CSV table of C-alpha atoms and ligand atoms in Angstrom, one decimal:
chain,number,residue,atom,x,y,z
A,1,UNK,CA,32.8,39.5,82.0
A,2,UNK,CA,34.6,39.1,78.8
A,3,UNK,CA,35.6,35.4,80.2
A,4,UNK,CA,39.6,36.4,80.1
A,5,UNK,CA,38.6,37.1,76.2
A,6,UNK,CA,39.8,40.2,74.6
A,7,UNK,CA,37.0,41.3,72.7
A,8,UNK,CA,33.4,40.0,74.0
A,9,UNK,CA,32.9,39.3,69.7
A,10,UNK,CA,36.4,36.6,70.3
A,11,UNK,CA,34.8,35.1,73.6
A,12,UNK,CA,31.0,34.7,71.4
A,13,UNK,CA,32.9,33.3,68.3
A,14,UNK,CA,34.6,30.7,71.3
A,15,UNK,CA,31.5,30.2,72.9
A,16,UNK,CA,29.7,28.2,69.6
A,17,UNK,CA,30.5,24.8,70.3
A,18,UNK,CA,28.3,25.4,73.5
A,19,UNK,CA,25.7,28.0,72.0
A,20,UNK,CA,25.2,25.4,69.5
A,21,UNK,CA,24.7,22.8,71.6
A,22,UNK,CA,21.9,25.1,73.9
A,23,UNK,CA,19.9,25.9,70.8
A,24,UNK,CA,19.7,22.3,70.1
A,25,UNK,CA,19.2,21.5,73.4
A,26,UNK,CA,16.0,19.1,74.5
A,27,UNK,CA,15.0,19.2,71.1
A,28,UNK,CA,16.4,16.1,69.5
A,29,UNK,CA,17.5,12.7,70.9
A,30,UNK,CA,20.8,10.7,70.3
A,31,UNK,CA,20.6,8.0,67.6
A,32,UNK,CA,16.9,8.8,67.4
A,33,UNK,CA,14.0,10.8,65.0
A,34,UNK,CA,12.3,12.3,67.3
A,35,UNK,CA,11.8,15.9,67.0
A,36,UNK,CA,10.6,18.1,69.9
A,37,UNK,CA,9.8,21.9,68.9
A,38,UNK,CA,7.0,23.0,71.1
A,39,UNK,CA,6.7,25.6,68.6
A,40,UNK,CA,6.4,23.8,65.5
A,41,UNK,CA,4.2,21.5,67.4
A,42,UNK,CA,1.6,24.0,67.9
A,43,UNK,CA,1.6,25.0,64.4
A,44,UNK,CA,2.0,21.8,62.7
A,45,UNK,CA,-0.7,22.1,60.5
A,46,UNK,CA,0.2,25.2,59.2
A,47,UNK,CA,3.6,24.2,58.4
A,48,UNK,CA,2.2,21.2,56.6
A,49,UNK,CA,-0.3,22.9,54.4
A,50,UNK,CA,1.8,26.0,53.7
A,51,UNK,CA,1.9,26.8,50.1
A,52,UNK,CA,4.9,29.1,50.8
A,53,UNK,CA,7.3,30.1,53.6
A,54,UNK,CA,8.3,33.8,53.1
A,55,UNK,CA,11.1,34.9,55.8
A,56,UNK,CA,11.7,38.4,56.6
A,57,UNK,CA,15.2,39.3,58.1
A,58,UNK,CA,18.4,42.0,58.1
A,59,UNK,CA,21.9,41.2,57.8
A,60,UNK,CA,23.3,38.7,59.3
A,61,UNK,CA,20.0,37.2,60.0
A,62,UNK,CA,18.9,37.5,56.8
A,63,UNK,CA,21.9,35.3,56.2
A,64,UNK,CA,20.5,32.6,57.9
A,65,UNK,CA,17.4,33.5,56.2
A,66,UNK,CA,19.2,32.2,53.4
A,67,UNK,CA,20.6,29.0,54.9
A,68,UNK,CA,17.4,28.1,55.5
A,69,UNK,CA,16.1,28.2,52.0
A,70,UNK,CA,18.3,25.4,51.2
A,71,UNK,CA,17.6,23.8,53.9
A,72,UNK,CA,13.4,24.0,54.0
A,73,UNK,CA,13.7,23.2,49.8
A,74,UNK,CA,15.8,20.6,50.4
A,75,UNK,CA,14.1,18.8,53.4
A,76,UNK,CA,10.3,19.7,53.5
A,77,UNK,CA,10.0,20.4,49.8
A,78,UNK,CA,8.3,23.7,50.7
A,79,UNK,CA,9.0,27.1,48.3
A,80,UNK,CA,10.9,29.5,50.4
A,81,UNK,CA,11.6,33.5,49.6
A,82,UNK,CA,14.0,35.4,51.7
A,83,UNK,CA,13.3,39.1,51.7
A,84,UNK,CA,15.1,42.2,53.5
A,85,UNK,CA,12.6,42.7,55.9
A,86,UNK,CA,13.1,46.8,54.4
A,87,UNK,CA,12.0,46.4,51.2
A,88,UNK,CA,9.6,43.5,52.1
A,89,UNK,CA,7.2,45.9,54.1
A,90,UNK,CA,7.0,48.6,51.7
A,91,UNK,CA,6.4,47.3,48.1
A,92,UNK,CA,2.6,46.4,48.7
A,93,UNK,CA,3.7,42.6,48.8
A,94,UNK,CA,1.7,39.9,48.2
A,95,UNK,CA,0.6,37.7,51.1
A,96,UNK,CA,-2.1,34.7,51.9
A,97,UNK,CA,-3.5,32.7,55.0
A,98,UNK,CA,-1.7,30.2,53.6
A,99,UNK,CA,1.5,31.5,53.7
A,100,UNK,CA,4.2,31.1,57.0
A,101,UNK,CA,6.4,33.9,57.7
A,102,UNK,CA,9.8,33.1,60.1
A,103,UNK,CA,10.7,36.5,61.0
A,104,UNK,CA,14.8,35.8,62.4
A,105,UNK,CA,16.0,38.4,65.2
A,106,UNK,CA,18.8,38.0,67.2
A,107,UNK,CA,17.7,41.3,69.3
A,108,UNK,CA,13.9,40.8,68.4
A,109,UNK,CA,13.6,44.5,68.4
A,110,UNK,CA,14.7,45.5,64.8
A,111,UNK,CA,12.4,47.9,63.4
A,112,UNK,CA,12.1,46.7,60.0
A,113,UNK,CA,11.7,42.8,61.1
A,114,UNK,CA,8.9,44.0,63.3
A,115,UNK,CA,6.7,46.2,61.2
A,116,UNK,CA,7.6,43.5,57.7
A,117,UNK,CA,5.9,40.8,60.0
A,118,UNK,CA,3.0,43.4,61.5
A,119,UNK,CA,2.4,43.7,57.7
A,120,UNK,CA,2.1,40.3,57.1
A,121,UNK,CA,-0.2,39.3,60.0
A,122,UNK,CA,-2.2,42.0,59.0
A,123,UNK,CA,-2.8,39.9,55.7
A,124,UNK,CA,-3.2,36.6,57.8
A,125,UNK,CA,-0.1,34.6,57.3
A,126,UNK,CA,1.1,32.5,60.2
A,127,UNK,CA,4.0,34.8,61.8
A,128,UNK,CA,6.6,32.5,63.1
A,129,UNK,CA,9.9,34.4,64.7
A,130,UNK,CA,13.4,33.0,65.9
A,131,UNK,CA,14.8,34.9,68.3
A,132,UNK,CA,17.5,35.2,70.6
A,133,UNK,CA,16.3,37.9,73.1
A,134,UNK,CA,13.5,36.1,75.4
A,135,UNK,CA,10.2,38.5,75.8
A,136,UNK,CA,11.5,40.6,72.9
A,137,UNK,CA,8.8,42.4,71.1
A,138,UNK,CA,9.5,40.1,67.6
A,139,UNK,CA,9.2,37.2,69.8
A,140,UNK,CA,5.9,38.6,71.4
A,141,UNK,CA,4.4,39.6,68.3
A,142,UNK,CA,5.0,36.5,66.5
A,143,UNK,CA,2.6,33.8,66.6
A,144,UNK,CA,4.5,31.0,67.9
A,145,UNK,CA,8.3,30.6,67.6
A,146,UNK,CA,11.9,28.8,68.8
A,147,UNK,CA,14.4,30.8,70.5
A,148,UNK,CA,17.7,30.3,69.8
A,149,UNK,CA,19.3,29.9,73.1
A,150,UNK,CA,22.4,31.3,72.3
A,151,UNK,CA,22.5,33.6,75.2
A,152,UNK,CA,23.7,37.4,75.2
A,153,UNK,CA,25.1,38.3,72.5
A,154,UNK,CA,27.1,41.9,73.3
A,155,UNK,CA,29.5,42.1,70.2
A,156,UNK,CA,28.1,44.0,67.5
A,157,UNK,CA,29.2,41.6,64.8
A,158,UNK,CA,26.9,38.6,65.0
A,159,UNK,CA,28.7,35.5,65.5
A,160,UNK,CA,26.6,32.8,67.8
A,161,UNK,CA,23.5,34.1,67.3
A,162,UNK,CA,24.4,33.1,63.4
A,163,UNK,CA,24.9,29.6,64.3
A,164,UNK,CA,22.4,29.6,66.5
A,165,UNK,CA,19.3,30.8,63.9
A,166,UNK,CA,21.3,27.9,61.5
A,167,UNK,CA,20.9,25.3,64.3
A,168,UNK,CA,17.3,25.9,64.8
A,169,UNK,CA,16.6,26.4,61.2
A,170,UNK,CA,17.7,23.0,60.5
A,171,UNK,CA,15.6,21.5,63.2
A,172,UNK,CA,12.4,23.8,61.9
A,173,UNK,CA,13.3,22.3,58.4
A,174,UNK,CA,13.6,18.8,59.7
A,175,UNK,CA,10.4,19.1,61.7
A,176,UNK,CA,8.5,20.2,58.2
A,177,UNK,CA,9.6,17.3,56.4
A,178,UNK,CA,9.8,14.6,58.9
A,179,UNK,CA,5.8,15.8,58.7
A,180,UNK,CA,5.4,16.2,55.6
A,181,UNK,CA,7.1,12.9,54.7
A,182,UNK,CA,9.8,14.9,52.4
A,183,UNK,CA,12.5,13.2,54.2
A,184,UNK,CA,13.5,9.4,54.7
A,185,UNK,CA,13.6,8.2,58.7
A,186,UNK,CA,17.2,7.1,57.5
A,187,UNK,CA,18.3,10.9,56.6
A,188,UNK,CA,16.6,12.2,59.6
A,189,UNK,CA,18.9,10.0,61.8
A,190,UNK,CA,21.7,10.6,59.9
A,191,UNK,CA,21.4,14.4,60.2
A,192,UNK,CA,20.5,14.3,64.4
A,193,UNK,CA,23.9,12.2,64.7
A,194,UNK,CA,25.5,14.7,62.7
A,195,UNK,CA,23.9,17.7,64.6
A,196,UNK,CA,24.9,16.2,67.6
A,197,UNK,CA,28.7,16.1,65.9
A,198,UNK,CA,28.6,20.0,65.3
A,199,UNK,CA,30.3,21.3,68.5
A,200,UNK,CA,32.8,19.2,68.0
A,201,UNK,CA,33.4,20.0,64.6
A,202,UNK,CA,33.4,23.6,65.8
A,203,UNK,CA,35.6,23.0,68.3
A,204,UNK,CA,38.5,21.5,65.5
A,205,UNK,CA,37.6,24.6,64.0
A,206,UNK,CA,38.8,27.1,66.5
A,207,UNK,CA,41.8,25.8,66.7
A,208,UNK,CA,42.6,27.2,63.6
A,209,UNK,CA,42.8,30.5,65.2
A,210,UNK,CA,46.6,30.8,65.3
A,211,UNK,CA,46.9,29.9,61.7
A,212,UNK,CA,43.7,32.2,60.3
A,213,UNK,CA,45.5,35.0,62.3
A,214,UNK,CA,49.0,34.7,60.3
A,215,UNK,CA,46.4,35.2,57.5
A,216,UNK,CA,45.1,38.1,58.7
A,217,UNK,CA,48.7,39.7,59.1
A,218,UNK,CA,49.1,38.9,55.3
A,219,UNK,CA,46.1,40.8,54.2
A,220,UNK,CA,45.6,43.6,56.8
A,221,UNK,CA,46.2,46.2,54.5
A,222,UNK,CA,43.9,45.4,51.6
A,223,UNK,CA,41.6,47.6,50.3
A,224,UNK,CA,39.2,44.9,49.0
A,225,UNK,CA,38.1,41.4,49.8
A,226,UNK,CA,36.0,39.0,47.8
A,227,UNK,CA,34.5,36.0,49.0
A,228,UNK,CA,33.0,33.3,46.9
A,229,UNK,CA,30.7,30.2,47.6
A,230,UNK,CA,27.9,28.2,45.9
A,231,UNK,CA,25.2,26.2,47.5
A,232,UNK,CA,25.0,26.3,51.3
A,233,UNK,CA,28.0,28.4,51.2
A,234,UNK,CA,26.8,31.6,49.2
A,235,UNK,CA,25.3,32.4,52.2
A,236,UNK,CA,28.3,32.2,54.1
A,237,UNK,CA,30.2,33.8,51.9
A,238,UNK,CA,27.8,37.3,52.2
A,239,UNK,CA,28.2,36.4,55.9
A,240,UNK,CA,31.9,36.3,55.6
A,241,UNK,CA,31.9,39.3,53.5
A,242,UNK,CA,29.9,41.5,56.0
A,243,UNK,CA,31.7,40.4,59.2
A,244,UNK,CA,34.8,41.8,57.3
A,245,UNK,CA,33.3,45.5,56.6
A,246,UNK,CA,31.8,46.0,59.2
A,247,UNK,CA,34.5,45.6,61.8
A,248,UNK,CA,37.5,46.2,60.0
A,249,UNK,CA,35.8,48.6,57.7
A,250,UNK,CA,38.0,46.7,54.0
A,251,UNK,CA,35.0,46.6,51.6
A,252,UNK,CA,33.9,43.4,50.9
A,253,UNK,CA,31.8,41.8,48.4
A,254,UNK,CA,30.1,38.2,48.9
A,255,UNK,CA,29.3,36.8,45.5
A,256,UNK,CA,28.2,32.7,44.4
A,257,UNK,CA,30.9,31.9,42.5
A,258,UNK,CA,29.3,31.0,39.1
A,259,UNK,CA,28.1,35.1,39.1
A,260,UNK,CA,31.8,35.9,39.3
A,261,UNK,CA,31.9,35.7,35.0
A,262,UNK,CA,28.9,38.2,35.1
A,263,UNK,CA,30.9,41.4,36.6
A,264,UNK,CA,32.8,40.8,39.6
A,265,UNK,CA,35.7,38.7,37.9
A,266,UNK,CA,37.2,42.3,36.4
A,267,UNK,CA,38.0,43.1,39.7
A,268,UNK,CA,40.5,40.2,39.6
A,269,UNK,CA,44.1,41.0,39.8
A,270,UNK,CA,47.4,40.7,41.9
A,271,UNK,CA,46.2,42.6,44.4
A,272,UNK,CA,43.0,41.0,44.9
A,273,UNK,CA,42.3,38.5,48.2
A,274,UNK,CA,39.4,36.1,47.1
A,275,UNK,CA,38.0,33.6,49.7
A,276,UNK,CA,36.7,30.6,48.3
A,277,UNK,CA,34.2,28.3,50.6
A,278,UNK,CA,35.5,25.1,48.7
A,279,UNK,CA,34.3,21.9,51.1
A,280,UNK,CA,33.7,18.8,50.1
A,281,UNK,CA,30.2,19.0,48.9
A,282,UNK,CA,27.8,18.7,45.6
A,283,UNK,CA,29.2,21.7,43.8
A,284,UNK,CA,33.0,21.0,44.7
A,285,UNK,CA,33.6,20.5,41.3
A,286,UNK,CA,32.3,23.5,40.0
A,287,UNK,CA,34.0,25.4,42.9
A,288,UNK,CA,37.4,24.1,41.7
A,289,UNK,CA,37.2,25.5,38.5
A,290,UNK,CA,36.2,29.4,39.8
A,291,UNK,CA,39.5,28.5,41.6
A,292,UNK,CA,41.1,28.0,38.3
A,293,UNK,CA,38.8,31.2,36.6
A,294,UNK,CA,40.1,33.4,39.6
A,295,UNK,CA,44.1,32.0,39.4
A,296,UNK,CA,44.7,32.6,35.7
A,297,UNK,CA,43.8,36.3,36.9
A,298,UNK,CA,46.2,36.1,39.3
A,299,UNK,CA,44.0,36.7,42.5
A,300,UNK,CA,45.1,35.5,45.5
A,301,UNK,CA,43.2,32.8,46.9
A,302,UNK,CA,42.2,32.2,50.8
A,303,UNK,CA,40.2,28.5,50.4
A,304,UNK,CA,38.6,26.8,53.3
A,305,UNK,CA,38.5,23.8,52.4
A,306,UNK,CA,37.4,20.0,54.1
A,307,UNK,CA,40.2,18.4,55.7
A,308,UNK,CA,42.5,16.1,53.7
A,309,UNK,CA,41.2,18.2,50.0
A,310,UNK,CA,44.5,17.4,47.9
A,311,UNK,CA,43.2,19.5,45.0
A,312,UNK,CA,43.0,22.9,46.1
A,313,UNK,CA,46.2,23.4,48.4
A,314,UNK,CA,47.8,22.8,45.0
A,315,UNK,CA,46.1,26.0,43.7
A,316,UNK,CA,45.8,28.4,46.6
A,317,UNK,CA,48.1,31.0,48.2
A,318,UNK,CA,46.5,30.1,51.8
A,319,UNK,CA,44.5,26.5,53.1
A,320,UNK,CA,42.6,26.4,55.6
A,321,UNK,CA,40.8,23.3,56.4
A,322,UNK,CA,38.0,22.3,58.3
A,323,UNK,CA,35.9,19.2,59.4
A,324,UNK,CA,33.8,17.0,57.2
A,325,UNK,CA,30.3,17.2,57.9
A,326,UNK,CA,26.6,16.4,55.8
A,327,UNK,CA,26.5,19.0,52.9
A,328,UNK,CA,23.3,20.8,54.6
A,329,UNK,CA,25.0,21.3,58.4
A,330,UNK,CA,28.0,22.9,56.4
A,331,UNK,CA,27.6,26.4,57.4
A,332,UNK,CA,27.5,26.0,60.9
A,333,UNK,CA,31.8,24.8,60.5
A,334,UNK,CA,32.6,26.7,57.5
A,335,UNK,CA,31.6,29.8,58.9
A,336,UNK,CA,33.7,29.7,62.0
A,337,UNK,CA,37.2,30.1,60.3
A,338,UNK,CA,35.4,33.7,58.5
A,339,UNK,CA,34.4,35.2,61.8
A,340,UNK,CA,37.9,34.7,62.9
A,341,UNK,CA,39.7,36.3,60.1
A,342,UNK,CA,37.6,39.5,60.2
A,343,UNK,CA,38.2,39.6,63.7
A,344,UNK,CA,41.9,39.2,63.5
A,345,UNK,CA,41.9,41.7,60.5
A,346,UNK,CA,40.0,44.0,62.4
A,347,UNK,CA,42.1,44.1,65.5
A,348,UNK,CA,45.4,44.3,63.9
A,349,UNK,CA,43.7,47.7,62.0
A,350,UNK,CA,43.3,48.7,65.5
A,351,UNK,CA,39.5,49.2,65.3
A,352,UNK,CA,36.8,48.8,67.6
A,353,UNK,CA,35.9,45.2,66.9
A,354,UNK,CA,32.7,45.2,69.7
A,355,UNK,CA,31.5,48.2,68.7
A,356,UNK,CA,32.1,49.5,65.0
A,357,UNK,CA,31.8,53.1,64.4
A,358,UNK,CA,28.1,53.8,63.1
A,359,UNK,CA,26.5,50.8,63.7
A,360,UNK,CA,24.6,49.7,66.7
A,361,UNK,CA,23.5,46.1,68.3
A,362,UNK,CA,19.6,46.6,67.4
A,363,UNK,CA,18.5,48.5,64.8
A,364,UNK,CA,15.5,49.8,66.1
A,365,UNK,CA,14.8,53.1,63.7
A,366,UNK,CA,14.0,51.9,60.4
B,401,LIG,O1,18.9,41.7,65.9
B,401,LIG,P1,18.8,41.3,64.5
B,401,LIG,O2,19.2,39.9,64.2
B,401,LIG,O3,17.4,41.6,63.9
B,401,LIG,O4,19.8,42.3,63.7
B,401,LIG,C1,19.9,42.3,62.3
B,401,LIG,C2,21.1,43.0,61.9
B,401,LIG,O5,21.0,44.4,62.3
B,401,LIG,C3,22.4,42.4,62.3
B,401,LIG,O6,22.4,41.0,62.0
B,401,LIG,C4,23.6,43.1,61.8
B,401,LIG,O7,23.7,42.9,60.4
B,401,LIG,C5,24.9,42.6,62.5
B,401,LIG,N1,25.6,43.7,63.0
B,401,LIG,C6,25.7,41.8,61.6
B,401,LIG,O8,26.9,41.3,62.3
C-alpha cells in the first residue's frame, strides 16, 4: 500500500505532480480563461460583494491559509486575515454578513476549524471550507466549498494535501478576480498555462531527492534550524520549519527574512543551518542581502534557489535549485525540496516519520 515507498509521507510527497493535477482537475481549460468551480459558482455574489475574507485554519493548513492571502490580495483585491482557527473562536471576534470565511481542513474534522467556523455562521458570514476528506463534518458544515482531491493522505506530516489547498486556493483567488474584474484576461491565461506547467515543475523537483538527502546527512545532528522567506515564501518557510520538528523533532523556527534584524539574527552563528527560499521573484533582491546579513555571521546557508541563479551559489554552503515559475504559483515548487529534507533528516534520526510521537492525523479535541 505504501506503492514500493518507504514511508507513506515519501510516496504522498511523490505523489504531487498527480495530486496537483486532480485538484485542478475539470476546473480550468488549456490556453483558455474559463474557470469552472461549482462552488464558487454558487456563491458568486458573495465572493464579489465581500468586504473581507477571514480564513480559519491549523498548521499546515493554516499555511496555506497564508498563501492565499497573497494570492486573494493580489488577484481579487479583497482584504484577507488568516487566524488560528484556536484563538479565532475564543476572543469574541468580530464578524458580518458580509464577511466570507474559507475554513481549510485536510481531515475536515479538526476540532478547532469546526467550532471557529460554527462561530462564525452563527454571526452570518458565508462559511466556505476546503477540504480533502469527502463528507467530512467541516465540509458538511460549511456552506458551499472545493475539495481538494488530493486523495488519502495517511502520513502525519502534510505534504499533498499542502499543495493541494495551494492549487485550489489559486483557482478560488482567480475565480474572485476574474469576477471582480481585479485581474486582466491576459494574466488569467498566463497563470492557467502555468498551472497546467506545475506537475511538471514538480516533477524536476523530485529529482532533487538524491542531492537534498546528502544535505540531510550534513545537518542530521543539529540542534536548530532556521528557515527564511519573504513574499509567497514566508509561508513556506513556517511550512518548511514545521515539517522539520515535527518529524525529526530539531526545533525549528520559520521567520520572513526582513524580521531576522528584530531578534532571531542573535541566534546566528557557526553552528547555525539557515534555509533561505531565494527564487527568482519580486523580493529577490532583498532576499540576497539577508543572505549577506546571515553570512557575515557565519551561518550556514541551505538556499533553494530558481535554476541558473549565478548570485547565490557564490554565497551558500549548499544550492539547491528549482524550476522557474510565475511569482504567485511559487509555493507549490519551492516547497517540495523542504518536505524532502525533513523527511530525509528525520529518517536518518531514525524516527517515526508517518507517525511522530504525540501528534495525531486529526486533531479532533481542541
Ligand atoms: O486536518 P487539518 O488540515 O485540519 O489539520 C490541521 C493540522 O493539524 C495539520 O496540518 C498538522 O499541522 C500537520 N501534522 C502538519 O504536517
Amino acid at each position: 500500500e505504501k506503492g514500493g515507498y518507504e514511508h507513506f509521507m515519501l510516496k504522498e510527497i511523490f505523489e504531487q505532480p498527480r495530486s496537483i493535477l486532480d485538484s485542478m482537475r475539470g476546473r480550468l481549460e488549456l490556453g483558455g480563461s474559463h474557470l469552472n468551480m461549482a462552488g464558487f459558482r454558487a456563491y458568486e455574489q458573495k465572493f464579489v460583494n465581500a468586504q473581507r475574507i477571514i480564513i480559519v485554519a491549523c498548521g499546515t493548513s493554516w499555511h496555506a491559509g497564508l498563501v492565499a492571502e497573497y494570492l486573494i490580495e493580489d488577484l481579487a483585491r479583497i482584504p484577507v486575515e488568516v487566524e488560528y482557527a484556536s484563538e479565532f473562536r475564543y476572543r469574541n471576534p468580530v464578524i458580518s454578513e458580509r464577511d466570507i470565511v474559507i475554513a481549510i481542513s485536510q481531515s475536515g474534522e479538526t476540532a478547532d476549524t469546526l467550532a471557529a467556523l460554527e462561530l462564525a455562521k452563527s454571526k452570518g458570514a458565508t462559511i466556505f471550507g476546503i477540504c480533502n476528506v469527502v463528507g467530512s463534518s467541516i465540509a458538511r458544515a460549511t456552506d458551499a466549498g472545493a475539495y481538494t482531491h488530493a486523495g488519502p493522505e495517511i502520513g502525519v506530516a502534510s505534504t499533498k494535501a499542502f499543495t493541494a489547498q495551494v492549487t485550489v486556493l489559486t483557482l478560488l483567488a482567480m475565480c474572485i478576480g476574474q469576477r471582480r474584474g481585479t485581474i486582466t484576461d491576459v494574466k488569467l491565461r498566463e497563470l492557467v498555462t502555468e498551472l497546467h506547467n506545475i506537475p511538471t515543475k514538480v516533477e524536476k523537483a523530485l529529482k532533487l531527492d538524491a542531492e537534498i538527502q546528502q544535505i540531510a546527512e550534513t545537518f542530521k545532528d543539529v540542534p536548530n534550524f532556521l528557515y527564511l522567506g519573504r513574499g509567497y515564501n514566508f509561508p513556506v518557510a513556517l511550512e518548511g520549519a514545521l515539517k522539520l520538528k515535527e518529524i525529526s523533532y530539531i526545533h525549528a523556527e520559520g521567520y520572513p527574512a526582513a524580521e531576522m534584524k528584530h531578534g532571531p539574527i542573535a541566534l546566528i552563528d557557526e553552528n547555525m543551518p539557515v534555509v533561505v527560499i531565494a527564487t527568482k521573484d519580486s523580493s529577490y533582491e532583498k532576499v540576497v542581502s539577508n543572505i549577506q546579513e546571515v553570512k557575515a555571521r557565519k551561518g550556514r546557508i541551505i538556499a533553494v534557489v530558481t535554476e541558473g541563479d549565478t548570485t547565490i551559489p557564490a554565497m551558500a554552503e549548499f544550492v539547491i535549485e528549482v524550476p522557474p515559475t510565475s511569482e504567485v504559483l511559487v509555493p507549490l515548487v519551492s516547497v517540495i525540496p523542504l518536505q524532502l529534507l525533513s523527511y530525509h533528516i528525520a529518517v536518518l534520526r531514525g524516527c517515526n516519520v508517518d507517525q511522530p510521537r504525540n501528534l495525531a492525523k486529526s486533531v479532533t479535541v481542541e
